[in-house]
Amino acid sequence: MKMDIKHVVDGKQDYIPMLLIADQQVDMIEKYLDRGELYALYDPDLRAACVLTDEGEGVFELQNIAVLPEYQRRGYGRKLVKHLVDSSKGRAKVLMVGTGDSPMTLPFYQQCGFVFSHRIKNYMTDHYYQPVLEDGVQLFDKVYLKMDL
Ligand SMILES: CC(C)(COP(=O)(O)OP(=O)(O)OC[C@H]1O[C@@H](n2cnc3c(N)ncnc32)[C@H](O)[C@@H]1OP(=O)(O)O)[C@@H](O)C(=O)NCCC(=O)NCCS
């Protein structure tokens, strides 16, 4: 069966375990999952998912993108971003993404065509109950990147 990216409308909650790979706090996920568009990549089983929100004034935001650990670095993340970009064109002018200040994710977004926008100091420590760690290193700031559509 060919790879397929589905726009999931019903049962979005079922994807929370997948989305927890990229965002450790369920109440943060619920905030954007409810109002966002959920896309899930199957090849042939579920491999990756992401959430896109409309922030108004021509701005869409990629809130969460997660690839199952054993399937990372196989191009699924890049394919999902390309799908989001294609589906956002004509509906928004700019696609934003916010991420922890991390050497694992910033190169990925830059590879996908995003460029640095701005930084929010101490976002992670201000919004998460537990320290957000990546490879044992605590993340403090949130870095926003953007792409013109
Ligand atoms: C970040 C993530 C979404 C990337 O998806 P992916 O399918 O693994 O990435 P791709 O295979 O499409 O990578 C595309 C390019 O991005 C870059 N890249 C991806 N992951 C990277 C990493 N960990 N370190 C450095 N560069 C990376 C590479 O240039 C890669 O191309 P290459 O493999 O040919 O070198 C995925 O690894 C993931 O789910 N990580 C955990 C959750 C997370 O941190 N999500 C983002 C936070 S919101």
mmCIF file of C-alpha atoms and ligand atoms in Angstrom:
data_model
loop_
_atom_site.group_PDB
_atom_site.id
_atom_site.type_symbol
_atom_site.label_atom_id
_atom_site.label_comp_id
_atom_site.label_asym_id
_atom_site.label_seq_id
_atom_site.Cartn_x
_atom_site.Cartn_y
_atom_site.Cartn_z
ATOM 1 C CA MET A 1 0.000 0.000 0.000
ATOM 2 C CA LYS A 2 1.225 3.511 -0.803
ATOM 3 C CA MET A 3 2.098 6.098 1.826
ATOM 4 C CA ASP A 4 -0.938 8.140 2.742
ATOM 5 C CA ILE A 5 -1.437 11.373 4.708
ATOM 6 C CA LYS A 6 -4.918 11.576 6.243
ATOM 7 C CA HIS A 7 -6.694 14.663 7.526
ATOM 8 C CA VAL A 8 -8.170 13.253 10.737
ATOM 9 C CA VAL A 9 -11.463 14.845 11.784
ATOM 10 C CA ASP A 10 -13.044 12.266 14.124
ATOM 11 C CA GLY A 11 -11.247 10.674 17.070
ATOM 12 C CA LYS A 12 -8.421 13.191 17.258
ATOM 13 C CA GLN A 13 -7.882 12.247 20.924
ATOM 14 C CA ASP A 14 -6.658 8.800 19.793
ATOM 15 C CA TYR A 15 -3.506 10.455 18.464
ATOM 16 C CA ILE A 16 -2.465 11.996 21.788
ATOM 17 C CA PRO A 17 0.015 9.148 22.545
ATOM 18 C CA MET A 18 1.740 9.910 19.223
ATOM 19 C CA LEU A 19 1.717 13.680 19.821
ATOM 20 C CA LEU A 20 3.238 13.161 23.285
ATOM 21 C CA ILE A 21 6.481 12.230 21.476
ATOM 22 C CA ALA A 22 6.884 15.906 20.579
ATOM 23 C CA ASP A 23 5.103 17.587 23.499
ATOM 24 C CA GLN A 24 5.198 16.020 26.955
ATOM 25 C CA GLN A 25 2.166 17.773 28.474
ATOM 26 C CA VAL A 26 -1.352 16.558 27.613
ATOM 27 C CA ASP A 27 -3.088 19.794 28.592
ATOM 28 C CA MET A 28 -0.820 21.742 26.215
ATOM 29 C CA ILE A 29 -1.670 19.274 23.397
ATOM 30 C CA GLU A 30 -5.415 19.481 24.106
ATOM 31 C CA LYS A 31 -5.310 23.277 23.745
ATOM 32 C CA TYR A 32 -4.253 23.156 20.101
ATOM 33 C CA LEU A 33 -5.601 19.725 19.097
ATOM 34 C CA ASP A 34 -9.179 20.773 19.687
ATOM 35 C CA ARG A 35 -9.022 23.835 17.404
ATOM 36 C CA GLY A 36 -6.338 22.498 15.023
ATOM 37 C CA GLU A 37 -6.219 20.341 11.888
ATOM 38 C CA LEU A 38 -4.665 16.940 12.543
ATOM 39 C CA TYR A 39 -2.724 15.115 9.822
ATOM 40 C CA ALA A 40 -1.529 11.524 10.201
ATOM 41 C CA LEU A 41 0.972 9.728 7.969
ATOM 42 C CA TYR A 42 0.459 5.997 7.332
ATOM 43 C CA ASP A 43 3.014 3.738 5.581
ATOM 44 C CA PRO A 44 1.066 1.445 5.849
ATOM 45 C CA ASP A 45 0.643 1.813 9.646
ATOM 46 C CA LEU A 46 0.744 5.062 11.609
ATOM 47 C CA ARG A 47 4.246 6.540 11.451
ATOM 48 C CA ALA A 48 3.870 10.275 12.131
ATOM 49 C CA ALA A 49 1.368 13.007 12.959
ATOM 50 C CA CYS A 50 1.193 16.788 13.157
ATOM 51 C CA VAL A 51 -1.208 19.571 14.135
ATOM 52 C CA LEU A 52 -1.783 22.810 12.223
ATOM 53 C CA THR A 53 -3.644 25.810 13.690
ATOM 54 C CA ASP A 54 -5.044 29.030 12.266
ATOM 55 C CA GLU A 55 -3.641 31.902 14.333
ATOM 56 C CA GLY A 56 -5.510 34.563 12.342
ATOM 57 C CA GLU A 57 -4.291 37.415 10.121
ATOM 58 C CA GLY A 58 -2.893 35.014 7.534
ATOM 59 C CA VAL A 59 -0.733 33.060 9.964
ATOM 60 C CA PHE A 60 -0.886 29.279 10.352
ATOM 61 C CA GLU A 61 1.216 27.493 12.958
ATOM 62 C CA LEU A 62 2.645 23.992 13.057
ATOM 63 C CA GLN A 63 2.011 23.148 16.716
ATOM 64 C CA ASN A 64 3.345 19.625 16.936
ATOM 65 C CA ILE A 65 5.093 17.184 14.623
ATOM 66 C CA ALA A 66 6.027 13.727 15.821
ATOM 67 C CA VAL A 67 7.540 10.727 14.067
ATOM 68 C CA LEU A 68 7.681 7.347 15.874
ATOM 69 C CA PRO A 69 11.248 7.053 17.239
ATOM 70 C CA GLU A 70 12.085 3.903 15.253
ATOM 71 C CA TYR A 71 11.040 5.629 12.008
ATOM 72 C CA GLN A 72 12.826 8.957 12.466
ATOM 73 C CA ARG A 73 15.393 10.190 9.895
ATOM 74 C CA ARG A 74 13.612 8.392 7.034
ATOM 75 C CA GLY A 75 12.054 11.481 5.486
ATOM 76 C CA TYR A 76 8.561 11.182 7.033
ATOM 77 C CA GLY A 77 8.871 14.490 8.920
ATOM 78 C CA ARG A 78 9.935 16.330 5.797
ATOM 79 C CA LYS A 79 7.040 14.793 3.779
ATOM 80 C CA LEU A 80 4.527 15.827 6.427
ATOM 81 C CA VAL A 81 5.833 19.420 6.440
ATOM 82 C CA LYS A 82 5.665 19.541 2.634
ATOM 83 C CA HIS A 83 2.053 18.340 2.826
ATOM 84 C CA LEU A 84 1.204 21.071 5.370
ATOM 85 C CA VAL A 85 2.873 23.738 3.253
ATOM 86 C CA ASP A 86 0.934 22.629 0.161
ATOM 87 C CA SER A 87 -2.356 22.512 2.060
ATOM 88 C CA SER A 88 -1.743 25.948 3.668
ATOM 89 C CA LYS A 89 -0.934 27.748 0.411
ATOM 90 C CA GLY A 90 -3.852 29.932 -0.608
ATOM 91 C CA ARG A 91 -5.273 29.791 2.936
ATOM 92 C CA ALA A 92 -2.473 31.616 4.792
ATOM 93 C CA LYS A 93 0.491 33.852 4.019
ATOM 94 C CA VAL A 94 2.957 32.612 6.627
ATOM 95 C CA LEU A 95 3.570 29.277 8.320
ATOM 96 C CA MET A 96 5.151 29.527 11.786
ATOM 97 C CA VAL A 97 6.606 26.858 14.017
ATOM 98 C CA GLY A 98 7.707 27.180 17.631
ATOM 99 C CA THR A 99 10.145 24.745 19.171
ATOM 100 C CA GLY A 100 12.451 24.303 22.115
ATOM 101 C CA ASP A 101 15.887 25.757 21.551
ATOM 102 C CA SER A 102 17.209 22.351 20.542
ATOM 103 C CA PRO A 103 19.970 21.092 18.239
ATOM 104 C CA MET A 104 17.713 18.121 17.283
ATOM 105 C CA THR A 105 14.772 20.070 15.902
ATOM 106 C CA LEU A 106 16.121 23.423 14.669
ATOM 107 C CA PRO A 107 18.194 21.797 11.853
ATOM 108 C CA PHE A 108 15.126 19.791 10.816
ATOM 109 C CA TYR A 109 12.968 22.901 10.418
ATOM 110 C CA GLN A 110 15.763 24.754 8.625
ATOM 111 C CA GLN A 111 16.112 21.794 6.229
ATOM 112 C CA CYS A 112 12.366 22.087 5.584
ATOM 113 C CA GLY A 113 12.778 25.757 4.570
ATOM 114 C CA PHE A 114 11.913 27.649 7.782
ATOM 115 C CA VAL A 115 14.027 30.641 8.852
ATOM 116 C CA PHE A 116 14.521 32.152 12.323
ATOM 117 C CA SER A 117 11.778 34.567 13.397
ATOM 118 C CA HIS A 118 12.065 35.308 17.127
ATOM 119 C CA ARG A 119 12.692 33.821 20.551
ATOM 120 C CA ILE A 120 10.525 33.792 23.679
ATOM 121 C CA LYS A 121 12.729 33.708 26.751
ATOM 122 C CA ASN A 122 11.918 31.044 29.361
ATOM 123 C CA TYR A 123 8.714 29.879 27.607
ATOM 124 C CA MET A 124 9.381 26.255 28.556
ATOM 125 C CA THR A 125 9.965 26.983 32.235
ATOM 126 C CA ASP A 126 6.956 29.343 32.343
ATOM 127 C CA HIS A 127 4.456 26.947 30.646
ATOM 128 C CA TYR A 128 5.468 23.390 31.621
ATOM 129 C CA TYR A 129 5.113 21.819 35.066
ATOM 130 C CA GLN A 130 8.154 19.567 34.572
ATOM 131 C CA PRO A 131 11.523 20.545 33.056
ATOM 132 C CA VAL A 132 11.529 19.900 29.304
ATOM 133 C CA LEU A 133 14.598 17.799 28.571
ATOM 134 C CA GLU A 134 16.104 16.739 25.289
ATOM 135 C CA ASP A 135 19.012 14.314 25.423
ATOM 136 C CA GLY A 136 19.244 15.172 29.126
ATOM 137 C CA VAL A 137 19.631 18.907 28.455
ATOM 138 C CA GLN A 138 16.960 21.265 29.778
ATOM 139 C CA LEU A 139 15.239 23.568 27.287
ATOM 140 C CA PHE A 140 14.286 27.081 28.449
ATOM 141 C CA ASP A 141 13.401 29.282 25.493
ATOM 142 C CA LYS A 142 10.973 28.761 22.619
ATOM 143 C CA VAL A 143 12.339 29.617 19.207
ATOM 144 C CA TYR A 144 9.946 30.590 16.422
ATOM 145 C CA LEU A 145 10.748 29.952 12.789
ATOM 146 C CA LYS A 146 8.700 31.030 9.796
ATOM 147 C CA MET A 147 8.141 30.287 6.139
ATOM 148 C CA ASP A 148 6.468 32.524 3.566
ATOM 149 C CA LEU A 149 3.802 30.584 1.705
HETATM 150 C C1 LIG B 1 12.008 16.261 14.516
HETATM 151 C C2 LIG B 1 11.262 15.188 13.685
HETATM 152 C C3 LIG B 1 9.816 15.600 13.502
HETATM 153 C C4 LIG B 1 11.951 15.068 12.322
HETATM 154 O O1 LIG B 1 11.268 14.100 11.517
HETATM 155 P P1 LIG B 1 12.111 12.963 10.754
HETATM 156 O O2 LIG B 1 11.184 12.164 9.942
HETATM 157 O O3 LIG B 1 12.930 12.232 11.771
HETATM 158 O O4 LIG B 1 13.079 13.855 9.855
HETATM 159 P P2 LIG B 1 13.442 13.667 8.308
HETATM 160 O O5 LIG B 1 13.947 12.290 8.077
HETATM 161 O O6 LIG B 1 12.302 14.121 7.461
HETATM 162 O O7 LIG B 1 14.658 14.704 8.248
HETATM 163 C C5 LIG B 1 14.821 15.693 7.243
HETATM 164 C C6 LIG B 1 16.142 16.410 7.490
HETATM 165 O O8 LIG B 1 16.079 17.190 8.703
HETATM 166 C C7 LIG B 1 17.348 17.123 9.389
HETATM 167 N N1 LIG B 1 17.179 16.435 10.683
HETATM 168 C C8 LIG B 1 16.153 15.645 11.062
HETATM 169 N N2 LIG B 1 16.324 15.209 12.335
HETATM 170 C C9 LIG B 1 17.500 15.732 12.751
HETATM 171 C C10 LIG B 1 18.258 15.627 13.964
HETATM 172 N N3 LIG B 1 17.837 14.903 15.015
HETATM 173 N N4 LIG B 1 19.451 16.274 14.051
HETATM 174 C C11 LIG B 1 19.912 17.011 12.998
HETATM 175 N N5 LIG B 1 19.240 17.140 11.812
HETATM 176 C C12 LIG B 1 18.064 16.512 11.699
HETATM 177 C C13 LIG B 1 18.275 16.339 8.493
HETATM 178 O O9 LIG B 1 18.944 17.258 7.644
HETATM 179 C C14 LIG B 1 17.315 15.472 7.714
HETATM 180 O O10 LIG B 1 17.823 15.069 6.465
HETATM 181 P P3 LIG B 1 18.842 13.783 6.388
HETATM 182 O O11 LIG B 1 18.263 12.687 7.246
HETATM 183 O O12 LIG B 1 18.834 13.458 4.929
HETATM 184 O O13 LIG B 1 20.133 14.283 6.920
HETATM 185 C C15 LIG B 1 11.323 13.798 14.378
HETATM 186 O O14 LIG B 1 12.650 13.395 14.511
HETATM 187 C C16 LIG B 1 10.633 13.732 15.709
HETATM 188 O O15 LIG B 1 9.478 13.367 15.793
HETATM 189 N N6 LIG B 1 11.358 14.027 16.810
HETATM 190 C C17 LIG B 1 10.814 13.930 18.153
HETATM 191 C C18 LIG B 1 9.707 14.909 18.378
HETATM 192 C C19 LIG B 1 10.117 16.342 18.187
HETATM 193 O O16 LIG B 1 11.134 16.772 18.698
HETATM 194 N N7 LIG B 1 9.293 17.084 17.417
HETATM 195 C C20 LIG B 1 9.501 18.482 17.135
HETATM 196 C C21 LIG B 1 9.228 19.335 18.313
HETATM 197 S S1 LIG B 1 7.772 20.314 18.103
#
